[in-house]
Structures are given as structure tokens and as C-alpha cells.
Amino acid sequence: MKNVFYGVYCHLNLQQIDGPAFTTAGKTYKVVTQDTIVLPCDVINLGNYVLVWKRGIAVLTAGTVKVTPDPRIQLIDGYNLQIRDVQTHDAGNYICQIGTMVPLEITHTLEILVPPRIHHVTSGGNVEVKKGQTVTLECRASGNPVPSVAWSRKNNVLPSGEKSREGSSITIEQATRHQAGTYLCTASNGVGDSAIQSINLHVLYPPEVEVERSWVHSGEGFEAQLVCIVHADPPSDVLWYRDTLRLDTTERRSFETRGSRHTLIIRKVQASDFGNYSCVADNTLGKMRQYLQLSGKPNQVAFNSNPVSRYHDSYNISWIVNSYTPIEEFKLFFRRIPETGNQDFMSYHQYSRKYEKRENSSLDHSHHILHNRIHDWNDVILPAIPSELFSQQMSYLIRGLEPSSQYEARVQARNRFGWNQISEIFRFSTRAIGYAKLIFFFFLDNEIHGLMVI
């Protein structure tokens, strides 16, 4: 059902009026297209005079007779002019006139409100560019009042980080795959519903390859999965290599693709499978390779001890390591952290070169501890406890430490495939002398028989 708008009557002072007069005043009406408007024209003392409605020089009605052939126009409730299904061309001045010697008239102005309509978007809504190019998305809209245009992005923010931005266009510089997607142009002017048009931005780019893990640990008889994440448009072909040898599907080896995730699966791993691999993605715009290593060496060690010692001169350090193959031994490195500004300080990399020279000069790998200058790295070789568990734990009590001091430690683990990558640095501290001590009482038959102070 269309809306019907009635003009507002303005009652005039009718005292001492002998001839015809209007009881309504001229006004401006704002009407939405396709609605119905009634323009009021009430008179008194019309007598034999004729009342006409005009638009410009065109006569619409004369008296009660309709003159215009427009079927949308008619008189109702006397001389009120009704216009149905209002269109934009109906805008203008409408005159209600009484044919006296000096014509009397009132003028109504009709302004047509038009809901927003988007009549142009860039490339019809499908835009394609290459990576690195600059692209401008345009959206032109019409309506009355003139609509405002705002940009947003479906399920994402704009490249600027904003949720929305006003303007008839938006420019994206140095386009990448991260700017691809659906952009929404919304035109609003307060009349009716907003108009929305989508533009799909398609960015073409050479393959971009990432590895899920560049170093993959496995063990003999287990399954290993090497994963490359590949993004490319147009879509790329992905091939797998062992060193320079291209790999094909075998009884123990297969390939799996799920979206951008490409996986090389090796079942029942053998020692000969350990080594260097790579995935190569190739499309019409370029090629990219990423490298992975499949290793039987242990995973990196993770520390799990409290970083604050219970004692002022020793610390019980503990760690855990995952390995499919039993661990044979550990190397523990530790040192006191010097005061700020102390230059007599050997980095771990400097020490490791010194350690390698010393180790290569001796074939004796038995359990030992080497103490160096106060800020040099000390190292301990620890034989592992035989275990078939995947997660293996180890602890060691470091003695002879300074009170109220900061220390740092690193650990390596070795199985029959070799030493793993050294751990991240772990920092711990010792207590101050005189730190509050805990007293444990031993009870027997409800009597104190002894105590222990720690």
C-alpha cells in the first residue's frame, strides 16, 4: 500500500471577507517516488467563480472538470488535487487559482525524494589486478537528496584498518593477496533503504610458500608429515623434492592437498628417509621453493624447573625432551650472568667454538664438568637414563653457585642420530644468604623426635 500525504490546512482570519478567499496557504511538500500526495485547496465564498489547478501554463482541472489526461491526477474532497504514483518529473509548482478580475492563487511546491540508486561500479563489480599494482574502486550513486557513499569490506576491515570509509572511490596501493576480497559500496540519503553494491577484487600473484615446520622430528617405523602452505592466483602446481630428486607416490609415500595446505606423508619412516626436502610451487606468474628437514635427532629441550632456587648456593635444574629414539646423553651449559657493562663476557657461540675444539681433541666422552672463568660457560656431560618413552625427563643439581645471583643455562640432547639443536636460554636465580628457612618436624606417637632445616 502506497503512502498518502495530505497537505496541512492553514486557517486564515475570515472576518470581513465578502469575496472568495483561500483557507489554506501555499507550502512545499517532500514526497518519495511512487507515493501519493494530496495538495489542499479550500476556499470560501467561491460563488460563481471558477477554481482551476495549473502547473506552469498547463491547466489540470477547471471547476470540477478534470482537464489533464494524466490518469494519476484527480480532485478529491472538493478541490484538493491528488497525484498518485508520484514520479521525479512531477516535481515543481502547482497553482490553485480563483478566476476573479485579479486572479487569486496559492502555490504548492512539490519536491520528489528519490531513494539512493547505485548506477556505476568499477568494471561492473569484478576487478582483476596483478600484485603490486595500484587499483581504484569507484561507486557512483544518484538520488534526492544526493546520497553519501561509504565503503566497507565483507568479513574483513579495509586495507587502511578502518571498518568503513566515506567517499565515491577507494584506492589500494601495492595490492597483495591480503587486499583481495569483496568490497561493499553503500549509498544512503535517508530516503527508503540504502543501496548496496559489491565489487570483487581479484589479485593475481606468483606463489607464496610457507612451511608449517622447517624441521620435522620423526623416528624409524613412525609416520612423518611435511607441510607447505601455498597461496597463489592463478592456482599453482606443487611438486616435492628430496634434495634434487623429484618425488613420486610410492607404497610408503603419498601427497595430500587440502585448500592451501600441501602435505608430503612418509609412512614407516626408515633411517634413509632422514634428510633435506623441498616443495616447489609454480604458476604462470612465478615460482617459489621452501626447504624442510626430516630428522631423527631429538626435539629441542624445554625447561620445566622453577626459575627461583630454594637454595643460595645450588640449583636443581630440570628439563624434558621428545625423541622417538632413546636419548644417550645430554650437554648442560650454564654460567653466571655478569653485571651490566662487564666486558669479560663470552657469548655462547664463542664458547661453542672453543668447546668443539676441546671435544675434537679428545675421544673421552665420559661424564665430566668443566669450570671456566666466572662469566664463561661451564658445561656438564650427563649420561641419559635409558628409556623407551617419547618424552624423557632429566634433572641435575648445580652446586657451588653464588648467592643472590642470576644464571642462564642451555641444554643439548643426543640420540644415535646425533645432537639436537641447542635449547633456548633459560634463566634462574639463587636465594640470598639468610633467606627465611622452612622447618620440618618429625612426629612419632604424637611426640617431636627431630627436625630438619632447609
Tab-separated table of C-alpha atoms in Angstrom, residues 12 17 61 158 186 221 240 290 346 371:
chain	number	residue	atom	x	y	z
A	12	LEU	CA	-6.990	32.317	7.892
A	17	ILE	CA	-14.197	38.861	3.841
A	61	THR	CA	-8.605	20.989	-13.683
A	158	LEU	CA	39.604	-2.126	4.798
A	186	THR	CA	26.686	1.587	0.373
A	221	GLY	CA	58.703	-47.060	11.962
A	240	TRP	CA	58.037	-32.267	-3.782
A	290	GLN	CA	60.817	-23.693	0.524
A	346	MET	CA	81.950	-14.843	26.285
A	371	HIS	CA	84.607	-24.850	35.180
